[in-house]
mmCIF file of C-alpha atoms in Angstrom:
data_model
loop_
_atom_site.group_PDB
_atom_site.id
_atom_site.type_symbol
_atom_site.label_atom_id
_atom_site.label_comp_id
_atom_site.label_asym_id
_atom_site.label_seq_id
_atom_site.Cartn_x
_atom_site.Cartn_y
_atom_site.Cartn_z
ATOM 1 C CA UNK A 1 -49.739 -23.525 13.007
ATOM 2 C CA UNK A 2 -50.695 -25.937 10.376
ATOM 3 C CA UNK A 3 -50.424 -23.372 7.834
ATOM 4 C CA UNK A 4 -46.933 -22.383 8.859
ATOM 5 C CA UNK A 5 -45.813 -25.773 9.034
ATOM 6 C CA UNK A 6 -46.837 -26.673 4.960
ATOM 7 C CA UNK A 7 -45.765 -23.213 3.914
ATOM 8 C CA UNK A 8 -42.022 -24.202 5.720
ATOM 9 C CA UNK A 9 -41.934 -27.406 3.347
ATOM 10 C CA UNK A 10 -43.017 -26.036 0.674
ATOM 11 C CA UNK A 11 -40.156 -23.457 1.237
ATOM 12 C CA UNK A 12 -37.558 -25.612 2.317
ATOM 13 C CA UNK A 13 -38.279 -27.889 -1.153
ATOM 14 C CA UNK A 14 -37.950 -25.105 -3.333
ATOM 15 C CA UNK A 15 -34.508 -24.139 -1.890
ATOM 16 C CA UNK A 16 -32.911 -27.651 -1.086
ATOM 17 C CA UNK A 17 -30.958 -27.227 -4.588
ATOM 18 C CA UNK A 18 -28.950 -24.229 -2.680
ATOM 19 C CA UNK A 19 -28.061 -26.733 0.087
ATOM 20 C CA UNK A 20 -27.541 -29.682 -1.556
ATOM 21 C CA UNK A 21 -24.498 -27.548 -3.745
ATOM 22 C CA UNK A 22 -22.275 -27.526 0.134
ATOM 23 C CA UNK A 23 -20.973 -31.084 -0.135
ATOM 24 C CA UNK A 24 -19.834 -32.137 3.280
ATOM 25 C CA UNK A 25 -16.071 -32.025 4.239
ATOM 26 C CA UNK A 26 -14.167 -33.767 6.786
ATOM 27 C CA UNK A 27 -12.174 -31.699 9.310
ATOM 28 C CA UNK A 28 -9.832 -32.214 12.026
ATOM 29 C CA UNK A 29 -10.999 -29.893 15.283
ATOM 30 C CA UNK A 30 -9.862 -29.182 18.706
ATOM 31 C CA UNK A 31 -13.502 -28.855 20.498
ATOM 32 C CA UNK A 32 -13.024 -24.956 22.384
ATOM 33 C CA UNK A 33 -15.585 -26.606 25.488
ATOM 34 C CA UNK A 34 -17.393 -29.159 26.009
ATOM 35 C CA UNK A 35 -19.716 -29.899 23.169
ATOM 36 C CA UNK A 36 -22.468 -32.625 23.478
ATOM 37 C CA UNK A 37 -23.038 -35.256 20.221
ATOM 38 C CA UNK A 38 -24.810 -33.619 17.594
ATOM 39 C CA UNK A 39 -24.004 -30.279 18.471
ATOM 40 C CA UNK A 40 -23.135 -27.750 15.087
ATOM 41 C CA UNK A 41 -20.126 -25.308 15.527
ATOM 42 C CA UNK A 42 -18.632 -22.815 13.153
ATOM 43 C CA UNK A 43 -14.555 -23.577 11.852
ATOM 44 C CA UNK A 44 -12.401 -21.525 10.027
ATOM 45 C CA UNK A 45 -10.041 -23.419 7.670
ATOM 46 C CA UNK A 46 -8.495 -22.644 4.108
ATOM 47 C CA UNK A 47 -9.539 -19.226 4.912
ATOM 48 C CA UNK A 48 -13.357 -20.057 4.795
ATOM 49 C CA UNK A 49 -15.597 -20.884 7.684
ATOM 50 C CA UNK A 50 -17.425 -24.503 7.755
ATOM 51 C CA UNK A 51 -20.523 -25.478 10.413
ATOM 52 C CA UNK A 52 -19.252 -29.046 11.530
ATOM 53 C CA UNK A 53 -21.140 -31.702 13.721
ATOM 54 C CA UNK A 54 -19.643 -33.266 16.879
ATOM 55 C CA UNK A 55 -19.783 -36.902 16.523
ATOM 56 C CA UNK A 56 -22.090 -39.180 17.861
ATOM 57 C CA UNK A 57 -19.664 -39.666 21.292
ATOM 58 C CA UNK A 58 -19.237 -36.121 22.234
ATOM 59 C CA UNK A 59 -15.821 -34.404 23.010
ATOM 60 C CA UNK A 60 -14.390 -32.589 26.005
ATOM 61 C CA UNK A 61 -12.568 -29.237 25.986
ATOM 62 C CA UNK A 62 -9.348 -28.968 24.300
ATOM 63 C CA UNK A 63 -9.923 -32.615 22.531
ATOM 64 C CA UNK A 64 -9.234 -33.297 18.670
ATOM 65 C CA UNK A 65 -11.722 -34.863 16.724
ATOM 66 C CA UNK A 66 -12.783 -35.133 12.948
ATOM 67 C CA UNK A 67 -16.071 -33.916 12.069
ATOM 68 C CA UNK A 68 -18.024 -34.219 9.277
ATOM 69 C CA UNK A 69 -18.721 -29.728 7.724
ATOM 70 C CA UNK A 70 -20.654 -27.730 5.141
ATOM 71 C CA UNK A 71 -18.697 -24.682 3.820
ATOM 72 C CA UNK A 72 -20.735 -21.434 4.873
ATOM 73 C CA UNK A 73 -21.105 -19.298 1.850
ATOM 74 C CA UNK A 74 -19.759 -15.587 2.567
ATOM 75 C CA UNK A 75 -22.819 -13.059 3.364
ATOM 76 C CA UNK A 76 -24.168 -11.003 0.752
ATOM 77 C CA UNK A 77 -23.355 -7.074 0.102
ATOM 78 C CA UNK A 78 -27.088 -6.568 1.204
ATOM 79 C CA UNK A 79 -26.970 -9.129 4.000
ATOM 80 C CA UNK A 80 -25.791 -6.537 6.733
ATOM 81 C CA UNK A 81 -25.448 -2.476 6.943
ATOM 82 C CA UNK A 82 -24.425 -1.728 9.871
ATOM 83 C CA UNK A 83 -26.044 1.355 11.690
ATOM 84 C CA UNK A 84 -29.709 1.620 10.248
ATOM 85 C CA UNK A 85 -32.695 -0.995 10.119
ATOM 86 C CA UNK A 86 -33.055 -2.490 6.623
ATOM 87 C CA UNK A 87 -36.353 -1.314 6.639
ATOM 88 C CA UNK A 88 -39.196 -0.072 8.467
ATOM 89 C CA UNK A 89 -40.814 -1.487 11.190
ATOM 90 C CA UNK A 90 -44.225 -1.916 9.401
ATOM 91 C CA UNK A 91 -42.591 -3.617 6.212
ATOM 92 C CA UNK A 92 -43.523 -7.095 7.163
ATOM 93 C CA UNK A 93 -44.848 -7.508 3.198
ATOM 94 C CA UNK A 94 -41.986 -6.805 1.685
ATOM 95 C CA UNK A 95 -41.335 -10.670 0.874
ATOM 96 C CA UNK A 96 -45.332 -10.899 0.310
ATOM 97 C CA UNK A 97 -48.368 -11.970 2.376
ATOM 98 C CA UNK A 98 -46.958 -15.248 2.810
ATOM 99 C CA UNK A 99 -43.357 -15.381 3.869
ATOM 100 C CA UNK A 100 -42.572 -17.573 6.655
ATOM 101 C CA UNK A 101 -41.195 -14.842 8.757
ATOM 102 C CA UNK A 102 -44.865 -12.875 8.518
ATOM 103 C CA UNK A 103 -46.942 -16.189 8.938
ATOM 104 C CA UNK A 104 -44.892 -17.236 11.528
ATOM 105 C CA UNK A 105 -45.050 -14.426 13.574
ATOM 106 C CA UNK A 106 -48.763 -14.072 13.286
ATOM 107 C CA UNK A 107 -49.342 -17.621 14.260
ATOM 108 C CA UNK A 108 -46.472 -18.071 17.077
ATOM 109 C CA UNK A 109 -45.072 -14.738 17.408
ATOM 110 C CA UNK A 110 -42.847 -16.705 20.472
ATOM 111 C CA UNK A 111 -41.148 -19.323 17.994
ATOM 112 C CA UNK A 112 -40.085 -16.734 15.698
ATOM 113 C CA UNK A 113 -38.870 -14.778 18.808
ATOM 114 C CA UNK A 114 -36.624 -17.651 19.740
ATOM 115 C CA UNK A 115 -35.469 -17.908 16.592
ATOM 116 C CA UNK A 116 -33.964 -14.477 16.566
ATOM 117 C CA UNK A 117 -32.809 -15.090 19.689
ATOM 118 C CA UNK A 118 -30.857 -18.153 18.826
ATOM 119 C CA UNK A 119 -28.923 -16.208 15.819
ATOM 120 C CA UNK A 120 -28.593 -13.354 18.570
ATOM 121 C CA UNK A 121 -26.335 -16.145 20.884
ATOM 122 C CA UNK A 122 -29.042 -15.075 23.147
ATOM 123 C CA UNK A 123 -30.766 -17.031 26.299
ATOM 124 C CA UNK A 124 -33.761 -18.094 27.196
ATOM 125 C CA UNK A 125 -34.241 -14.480 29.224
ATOM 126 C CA UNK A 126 -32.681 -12.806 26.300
ATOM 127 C CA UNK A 127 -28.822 -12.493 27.875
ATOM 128 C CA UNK A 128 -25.884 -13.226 26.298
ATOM 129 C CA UNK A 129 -24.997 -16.867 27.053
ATOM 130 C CA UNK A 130 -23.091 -19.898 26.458
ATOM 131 C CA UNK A 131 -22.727 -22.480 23.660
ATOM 132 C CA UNK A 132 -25.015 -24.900 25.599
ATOM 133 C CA UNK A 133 -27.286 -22.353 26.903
ATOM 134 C CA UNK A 134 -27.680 -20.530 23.279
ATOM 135 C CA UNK A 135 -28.740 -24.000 21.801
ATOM 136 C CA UNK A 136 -31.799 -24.339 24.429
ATOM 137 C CA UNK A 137 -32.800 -21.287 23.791
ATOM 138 C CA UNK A 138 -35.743 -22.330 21.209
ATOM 139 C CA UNK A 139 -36.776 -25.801 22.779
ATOM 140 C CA UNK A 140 -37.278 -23.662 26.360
ATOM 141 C CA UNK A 141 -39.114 -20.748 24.556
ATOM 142 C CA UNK A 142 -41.607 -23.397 22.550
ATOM 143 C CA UNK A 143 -42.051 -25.690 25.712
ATOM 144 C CA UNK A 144 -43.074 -22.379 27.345
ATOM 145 C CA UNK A 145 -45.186 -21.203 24.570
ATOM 146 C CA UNK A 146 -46.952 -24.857 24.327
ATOM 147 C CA UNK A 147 -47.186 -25.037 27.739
ATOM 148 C CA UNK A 148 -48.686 -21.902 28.360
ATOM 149 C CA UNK A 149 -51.592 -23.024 25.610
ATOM 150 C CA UNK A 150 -52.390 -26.144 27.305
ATOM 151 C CA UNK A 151 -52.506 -24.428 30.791
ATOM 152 C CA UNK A 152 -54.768 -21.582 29.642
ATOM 153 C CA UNK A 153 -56.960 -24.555 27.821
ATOM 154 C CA UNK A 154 -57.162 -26.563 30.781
ATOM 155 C CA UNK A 155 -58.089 -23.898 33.000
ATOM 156 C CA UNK A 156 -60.829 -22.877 30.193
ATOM 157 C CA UNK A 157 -62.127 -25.958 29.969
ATOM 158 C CA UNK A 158 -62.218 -27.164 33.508
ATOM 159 C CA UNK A 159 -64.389 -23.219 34.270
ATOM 160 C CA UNK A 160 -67.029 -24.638 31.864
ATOM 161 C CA UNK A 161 -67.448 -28.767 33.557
ATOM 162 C CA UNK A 162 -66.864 -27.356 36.924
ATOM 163 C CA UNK A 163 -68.955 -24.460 37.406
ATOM 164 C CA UNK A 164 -71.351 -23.774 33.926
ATOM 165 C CA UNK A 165 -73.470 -21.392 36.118
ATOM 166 C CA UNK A 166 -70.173 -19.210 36.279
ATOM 167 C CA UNK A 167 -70.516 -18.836 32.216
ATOM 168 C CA UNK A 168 -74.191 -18.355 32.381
ATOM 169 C CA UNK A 169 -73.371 -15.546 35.417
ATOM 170 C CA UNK A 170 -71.722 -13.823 33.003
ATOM 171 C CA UNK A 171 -74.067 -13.929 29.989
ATOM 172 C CA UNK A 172 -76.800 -12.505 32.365
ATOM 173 C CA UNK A 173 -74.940 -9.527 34.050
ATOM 174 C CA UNK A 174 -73.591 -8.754 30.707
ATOM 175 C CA UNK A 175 -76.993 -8.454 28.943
ATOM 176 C CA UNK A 176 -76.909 -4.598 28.980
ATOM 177 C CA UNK A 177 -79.769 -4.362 31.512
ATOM 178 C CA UNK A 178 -79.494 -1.985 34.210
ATOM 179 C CA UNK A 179 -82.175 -3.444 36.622
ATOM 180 C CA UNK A 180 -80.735 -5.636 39.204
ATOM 181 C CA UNK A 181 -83.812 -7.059 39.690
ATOM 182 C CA UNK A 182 -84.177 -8.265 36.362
ATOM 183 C CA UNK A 183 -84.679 -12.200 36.366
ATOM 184 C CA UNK A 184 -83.134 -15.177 33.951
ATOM 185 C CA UNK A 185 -84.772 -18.034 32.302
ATOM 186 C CA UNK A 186 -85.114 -19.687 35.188
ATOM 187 C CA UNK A 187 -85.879 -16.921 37.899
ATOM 188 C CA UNK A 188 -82.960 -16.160 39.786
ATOM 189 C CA UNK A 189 -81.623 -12.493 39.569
ATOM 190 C CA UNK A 190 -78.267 -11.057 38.129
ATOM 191 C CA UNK A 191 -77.966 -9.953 41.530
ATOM 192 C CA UNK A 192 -77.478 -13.274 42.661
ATOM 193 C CA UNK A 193 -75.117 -14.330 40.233
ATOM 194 C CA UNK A 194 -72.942 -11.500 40.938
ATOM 195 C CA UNK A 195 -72.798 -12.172 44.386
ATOM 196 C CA UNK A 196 -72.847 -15.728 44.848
ATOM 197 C CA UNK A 197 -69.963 -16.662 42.526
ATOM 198 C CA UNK A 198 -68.381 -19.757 43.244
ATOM 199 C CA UNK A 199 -64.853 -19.589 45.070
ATOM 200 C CA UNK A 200 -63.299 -22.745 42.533
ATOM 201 C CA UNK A 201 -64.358 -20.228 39.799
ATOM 202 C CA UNK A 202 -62.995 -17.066 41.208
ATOM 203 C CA UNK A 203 -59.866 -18.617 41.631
ATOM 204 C CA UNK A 204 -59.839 -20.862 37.951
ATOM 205 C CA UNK A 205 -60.518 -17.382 36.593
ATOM 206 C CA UNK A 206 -57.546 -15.295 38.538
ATOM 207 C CA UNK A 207 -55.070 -18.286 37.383
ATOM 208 C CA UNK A 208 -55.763 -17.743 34.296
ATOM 209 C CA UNK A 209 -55.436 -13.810 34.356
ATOM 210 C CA UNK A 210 -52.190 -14.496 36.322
ATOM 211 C CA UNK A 211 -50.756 -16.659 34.029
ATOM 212 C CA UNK A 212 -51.681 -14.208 31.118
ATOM 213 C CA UNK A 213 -50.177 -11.459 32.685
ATOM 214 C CA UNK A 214 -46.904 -13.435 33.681
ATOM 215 C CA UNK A 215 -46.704 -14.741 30.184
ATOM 216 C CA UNK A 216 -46.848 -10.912 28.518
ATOM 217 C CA UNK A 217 -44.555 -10.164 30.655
ATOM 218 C CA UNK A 218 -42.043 -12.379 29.587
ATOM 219 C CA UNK A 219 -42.552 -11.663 25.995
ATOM 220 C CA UNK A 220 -42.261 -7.691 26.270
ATOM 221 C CA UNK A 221 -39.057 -8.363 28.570
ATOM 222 C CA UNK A 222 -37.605 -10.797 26.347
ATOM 223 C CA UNK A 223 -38.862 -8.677 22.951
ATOM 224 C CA UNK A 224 -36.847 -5.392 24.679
ATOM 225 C CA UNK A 225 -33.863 -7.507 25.553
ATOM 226 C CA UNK A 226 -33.933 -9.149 22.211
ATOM 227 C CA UNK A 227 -33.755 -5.877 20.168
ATOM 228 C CA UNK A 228 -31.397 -4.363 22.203
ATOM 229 C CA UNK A 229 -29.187 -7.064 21.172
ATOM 230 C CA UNK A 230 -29.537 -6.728 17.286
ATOM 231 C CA UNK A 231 -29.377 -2.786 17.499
ATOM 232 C CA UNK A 232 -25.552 -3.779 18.986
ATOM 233 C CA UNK A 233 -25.190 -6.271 16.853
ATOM 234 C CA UNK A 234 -25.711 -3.665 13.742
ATOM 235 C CA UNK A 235 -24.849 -0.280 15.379
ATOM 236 C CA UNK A 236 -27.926 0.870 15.053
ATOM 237 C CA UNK A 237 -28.784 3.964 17.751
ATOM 238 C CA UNK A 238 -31.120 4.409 20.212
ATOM 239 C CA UNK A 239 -33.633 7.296 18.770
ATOM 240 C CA UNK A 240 -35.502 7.784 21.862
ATOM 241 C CA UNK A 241 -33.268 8.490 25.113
ATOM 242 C CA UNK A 242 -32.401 4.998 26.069
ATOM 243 C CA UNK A 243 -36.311 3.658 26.045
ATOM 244 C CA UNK A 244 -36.854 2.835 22.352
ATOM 245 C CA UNK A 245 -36.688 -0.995 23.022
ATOM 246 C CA UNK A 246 -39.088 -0.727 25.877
ATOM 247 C CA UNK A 247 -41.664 1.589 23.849
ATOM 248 C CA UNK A 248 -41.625 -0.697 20.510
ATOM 249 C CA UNK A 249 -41.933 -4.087 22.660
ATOM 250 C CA UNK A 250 -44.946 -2.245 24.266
ATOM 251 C CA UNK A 251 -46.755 -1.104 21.498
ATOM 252 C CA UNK A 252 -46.061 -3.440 18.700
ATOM 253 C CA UNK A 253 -44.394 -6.220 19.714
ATOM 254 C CA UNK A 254 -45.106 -8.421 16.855
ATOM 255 C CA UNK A 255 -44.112 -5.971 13.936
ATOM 256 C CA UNK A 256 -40.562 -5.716 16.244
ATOM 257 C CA UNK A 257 -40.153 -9.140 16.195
ATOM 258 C CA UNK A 258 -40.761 -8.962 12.208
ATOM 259 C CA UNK A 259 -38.323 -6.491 11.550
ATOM 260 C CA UNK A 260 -36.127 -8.244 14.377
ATOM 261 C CA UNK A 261 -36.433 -11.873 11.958
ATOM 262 C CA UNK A 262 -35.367 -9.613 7.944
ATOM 263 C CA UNK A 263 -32.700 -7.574 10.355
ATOM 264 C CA UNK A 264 -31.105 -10.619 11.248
ATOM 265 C CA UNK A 265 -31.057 -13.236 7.864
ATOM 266 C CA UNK A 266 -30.714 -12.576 4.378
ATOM 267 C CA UNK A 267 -34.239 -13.535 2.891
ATOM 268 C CA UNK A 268 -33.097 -11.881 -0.534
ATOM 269 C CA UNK A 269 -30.933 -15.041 -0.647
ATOM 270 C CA UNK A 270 -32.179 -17.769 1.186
ATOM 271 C CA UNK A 271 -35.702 -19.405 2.151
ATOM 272 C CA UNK A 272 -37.046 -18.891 5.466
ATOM 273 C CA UNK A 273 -37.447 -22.053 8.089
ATOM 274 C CA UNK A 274 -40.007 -22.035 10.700
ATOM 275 C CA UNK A 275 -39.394 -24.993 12.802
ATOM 276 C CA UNK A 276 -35.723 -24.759 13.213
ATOM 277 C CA UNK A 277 -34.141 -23.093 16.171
ATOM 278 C CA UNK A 278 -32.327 -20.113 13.851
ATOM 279 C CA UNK A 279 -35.146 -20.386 11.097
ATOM 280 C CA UNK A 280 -32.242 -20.345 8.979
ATOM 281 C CA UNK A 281 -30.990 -23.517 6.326
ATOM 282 C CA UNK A 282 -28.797 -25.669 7.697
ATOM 283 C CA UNK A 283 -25.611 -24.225 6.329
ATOM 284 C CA UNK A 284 -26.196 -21.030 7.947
ATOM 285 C CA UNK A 285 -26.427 -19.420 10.967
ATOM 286 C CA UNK A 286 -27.020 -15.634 11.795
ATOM 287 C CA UNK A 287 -26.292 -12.986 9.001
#
């Protein structure tokens, strides 16, 4: 993660010239919904689109306010074809060994999910959603993802102080020998082992499995969901009778999500982000 995070700044220094050339206009708004302080929302005026911030105070539905916007430069020729994938699904070098999109999605292959799912409008179970739902979308996903870590961690950690004859079970039934008689270090038989498991580490060691399993889940549902949404989003067909989401989330989930993060932003044009919600400079959102 480390490595992601010093290969995003060194990124995001070499293309701050690009953003620093949108010089920040003032514009007068009428908010569509409720919007909370902070919040960025695309404008149309003069015939071009700005992202403006609500202020610092918030504004309710229907209310004018002046905001402070970036003029969002018109996509690129190459930026979207609608009805094919821009390129395969194993092209994840295409922008070399060490884009942000490929390291990213090596290293926290559920950040970079969110991150398509934010420039989707998706929600954190991969629906269409609201404004205010749409913006949690990545802060749920990474609290998940972190959360997850510690939890497995924890469990991990609290096997091996708890019970350390539970890890030493397992080295001795696992030796390869076929004698159930055979006899440790210190006398007692794999036999034993096997059948005098602790309970506490039965059950540390099913939480864990569940929470594995519940967690893959998640990601293949949310993966499926996810590229459903950009195949819409482009036109792009099903190939395979309705199931092609389901079969590529299954197989190769992280080379989907790949493709998922160059189908949806312009890399030709513009540097990567990895700990933003879109992954996308400031001045943009999905392309």
């Amino acid at each position: 993660f480390c490595v992601v995070v010093l290969l995003s700044l060194h990124f995001n220094r070499a293309s701050k010239w690009r953003e620093m050339s949108f010089r920040e206009q003032l514009l007068e708004l009428t908010a569509p919904a409720d919007l909370v302080a902070g919040y960025k929302i695309e404008a149309e005026a003069r015939g071009e689109t700005y992202l403006a911030e609500v202020p610092s105070s918030g504004v309710k539905a229907g209310e004018k306010f002046t905001a402070k916007a970036i003029r969002i430069p018109p996509p690129s020729s190459k930026a979207k074809i609608p009805g094919v994938w821009k390129d395969g699904i194993f092209s994840f070098c295409k922008y070399g060994c060490c884009h942000i999109h490929l390291c990213l999605t090596c290293w926290c292959r559920p950040l970079a999910l969110a991150q398509v799912m934010t420039r989707m409008r998706l929600n954190s179970m991969g629906n269409r959603g609201s404004v205010r739902q749409v913006e949690t979308t990545f802060c749920f996903v990474r609290k998940l993802f972190f959360n997850f870590i510690i939890l497995i961690l924890g469990l991990n950690v609290a096997s091996i102080l708890l019970y350390p004859q539970f890890s030493e079970m397992r080295d001795v039934t696992n030796n390869g020998n076929n004698n159930n008689d055979d006899q440790n270090s210190n006398g007692i038989s794999s036999s034993y082992w096997r059948n005098e498991t602790p309970k506490g580490a039965l059950l540390l060691s099913y939480a864990e499995c569940t929470l594995s399993m519940l967690f893959c889940f998640y990601l293949i549902v949310v993966t499926c969901k996810t590229r459903r949404a950009v195949r819409e989003e482009y036109h792009i067909k099903d190939k395979c009778c309705g199931c092609e989401d389901l079969c590529c989330s299954l197989l190769c989930g992280c080379c989907v999500t790949k493709q998922m993060m160059r189908q949806s932003a312009d890399y030709d044009n513009h540097r990567g982000h990895c700990c933003t919600k879109n992954g996308l400079p400031l001045h943009l959102n999905a392309v």
